[in-house]
Amino acid sequence: AEGDGSTGSSMGYSVYTMENGDSIHAKFDGGWGSNGFSALYTILGGSGKYEGAKGDGTVTGVQSPWETSGIVDIVLNVSTP
C-alpha cells in the first residue's frame, strides 16, 4: 500500500480456501480516499474444483464500528473450465 493516510493505493494477492481445501487465487488492485476503499479482483486460478478458474470481482470497504479494523464486501465472479 502507498499513500498519505487519507488517500492511497494498494495491490496484493488473496487466497480463499473452502472447507474442503479447494481454493481460489486472486489479485487485487485498488485504493482508498474520501469514498472509502475499493478494488478490482482478477481471478488467477485455484486448486481442486477451482483449478484453471478465471474471472473477476470487486472489493468495497464498508463502515466499521471498530477503530482498528475494517470490514469489506467482496464479490467474486468465478468460472471454471
mmCIF file with all atom_site columns, N, CA, C and O in Angstrom, residues 3 6 12 21 33 37 42 51 73 79:
data_model
loop_
_atom_site.group_PDB
_atom_site.id
_atom_site.type_symbol
_atom_site.label_atom_id
_atom_site.label_alt_id
_atom_site.label_comp_id
_atom_site.label_asym_id
_atom_site.label_entity_id
_atom_site.label_seq_id
_atom_site.pdbx_PDB_ins_code
_atom_site.Cartn_x
_atom_site.Cartn_y
_atom_site.Cartn_z
_atom_site.occupancy
_atom_site.B_iso_or_equiv
_atom_site.pdbx_formal_charge
_atom_site.auth_seq_id
_atom_site.auth_comp_id
_atom_site.auth_asym_id
_atom_site.auth_atom_id
_atom_site.pdbx_PDB_model_num
ATOM 1  N N  . GLY A 1 3  ? 0.455   5.674   0.170   1.00 0.00 ? 3  GLY A N  1
ATOM 2  C CA . GLY A 1 3  ? -0.447  6.789   0.317   1.00 0.00 ? 3  GLY A CA 1
ATOM 3  C C  . GLY A 1 3  ? -0.055  7.688   1.455   1.00 0.00 ? 3  GLY A C  1
ATOM 4  O O  . GLY A 1 3  ? 0.931   7.459   2.147   1.00 0.00 ? 3  GLY A O  1
ATOM 5  N N  . SER A 1 6  ? -4.802  9.495   4.118   1.00 0.00 ? 6  SER A N  1
ATOM 6  C CA . SER A 1 6  ? -6.186  9.799   3.763   1.00 0.00 ? 6  SER A CA 1
ATOM 7  C C  . SER A 1 6  ? -6.538  9.333   2.356   1.00 0.00 ? 6  SER A C  1
ATOM 8  O O  . SER A 1 6  ? -7.697  9.090   2.050   1.00 0.00 ? 6  SER A O  1
ATOM 9  N N  . GLY A 1 12 ? -2.381  -6.467  -4.095  1.00 0.00 ? 12 GLY A N  1
ATOM 10 C CA . GLY A 1 12 ? -1.929  -7.651  -3.393  1.00 0.00 ? 12 GLY A CA 1
ATOM 11 C C  . GLY A 1 12 ? -2.616  -8.893  -3.918  1.00 0.00 ? 12 GLY A C  1
ATOM 12 O O  . GLY A 1 12 ? -3.297  -8.862  -4.944  1.00 0.00 ? 12 GLY A O  1
ATOM 13 N N  . GLY A 1 21 ? -10.865 -27.671 1.364   1.00 0.00 ? 21 GLY A N  1
ATOM 14 C CA . GLY A 1 21 ? -9.484  -27.476 0.958   1.00 0.00 ? 21 GLY A CA 1
ATOM 15 C C  . GLY A 1 21 ? -9.302  -26.878 -0.427  1.00 0.00 ? 21 GLY A C  1
ATOM 16 O O  . GLY A 1 21 ? -8.196  -26.442 -0.767  1.00 0.00 ? 21 GLY A O  1
ATOM 17 N N  . GLY A 1 33 ? -9.895  6.611   -0.461  1.00 0.00 ? 33 GLY A N  1
ATOM 18 C CA . GLY A 1 33 ? -9.991  8.068   -0.467  1.00 0.00 ? 33 GLY A CA 1
ATOM 19 C C  . GLY A 1 33 ? -11.229 8.484   0.299   1.00 0.00 ? 33 GLY A C  1
ATOM 20 O O  . GLY A 1 33 ? -11.704 7.753   1.178   1.00 0.00 ? 33 GLY A O  1
ATOM 21 N N  . PHE A 1 37 ? -12.723 2.548   0.637   1.00 0.00 ? 37 PHE A N  1
ATOM 22 C CA . PHE A 1 37 ? -11.810 1.651   -0.064  1.00 0.00 ? 37 PHE A CA 1
ATOM 23 C C  . PHE A 1 37 ? -12.554 0.868   -1.132  1.00 0.00 ? 37 PHE A C  1
ATOM 24 O O  . PHE A 1 37 ? -13.674 0.398   -0.910  1.00 0.00 ? 37 PHE A O  1
ATOM 25 N N  . THR A 1 42 ? -8.839  -9.839  -10.013 1.00 0.00 ? 42 THR A N  1
ATOM 26 C CA . THR A 1 42 ? -8.647  -10.707 -11.172 1.00 0.00 ? 42 THR A CA 1
ATOM 27 C C  . THR A 1 42 ? -8.425  -12.107 -10.626 1.00 0.00 ? 42 THR A C  1
ATOM 28 O O  . THR A 1 42 ? -7.517  -12.319 -9.806  1.00 0.00 ? 42 THR A O  1
ATOM 29 N N  . GLU A 1 51 ? -9.319  -25.274 -10.037 1.00 0.00 ? 51 GLU A N  1
ATOM 30 C CA . GLU A 1 51 ? -8.120  -25.313 -10.870 1.00 0.00 ? 51 GLU A CA 1
ATOM 31 C C  . GLU A 1 51 ? -8.463  -24.779 -12.255 1.00 0.00 ? 51 GLU A C  1
ATOM 32 O O  . GLU A 1 51 ? -9.436  -25.196 -12.866 1.00 0.00 ? 51 GLU A O  1
ATOM 33 N N  . ASP A 1 73 ? -16.785 -5.787  1.675   1.00 0.00 ? 73 ASP A N  1
ATOM 34 C CA . ASP A 1 73 ? -17.763 -6.591  0.954   1.00 0.00 ? 73 ASP A CA 1
ATOM 35 C C  . ASP A 1 73 ? -17.064 -7.080  -0.311  1.00 0.00 ? 73 ASP A C  1
ATOM 36 O O  . ASP A 1 73 ? -16.581 -6.272  -1.105  1.00 0.00 ? 73 ASP A O  1
ATOM 37 N N  . SER A 1 79 ? -15.518 -18.496 -12.991 1.00 0.00 ? 79 SER A N  1
ATOM 38 C CA . SER A 1 79 ? -15.928 -19.553 -13.915 1.00 0.00 ? 79 SER A CA 1
ATOM 39 C C  . SER A 1 79 ? -14.818 -20.595 -13.946 1.00 0.00 ? 79 SER A C  1
ATOM 40 O O  . SER A 1 79 ? -13.628 -20.277 -13.870 1.00 0.00 ? 79 SER A O  1
#
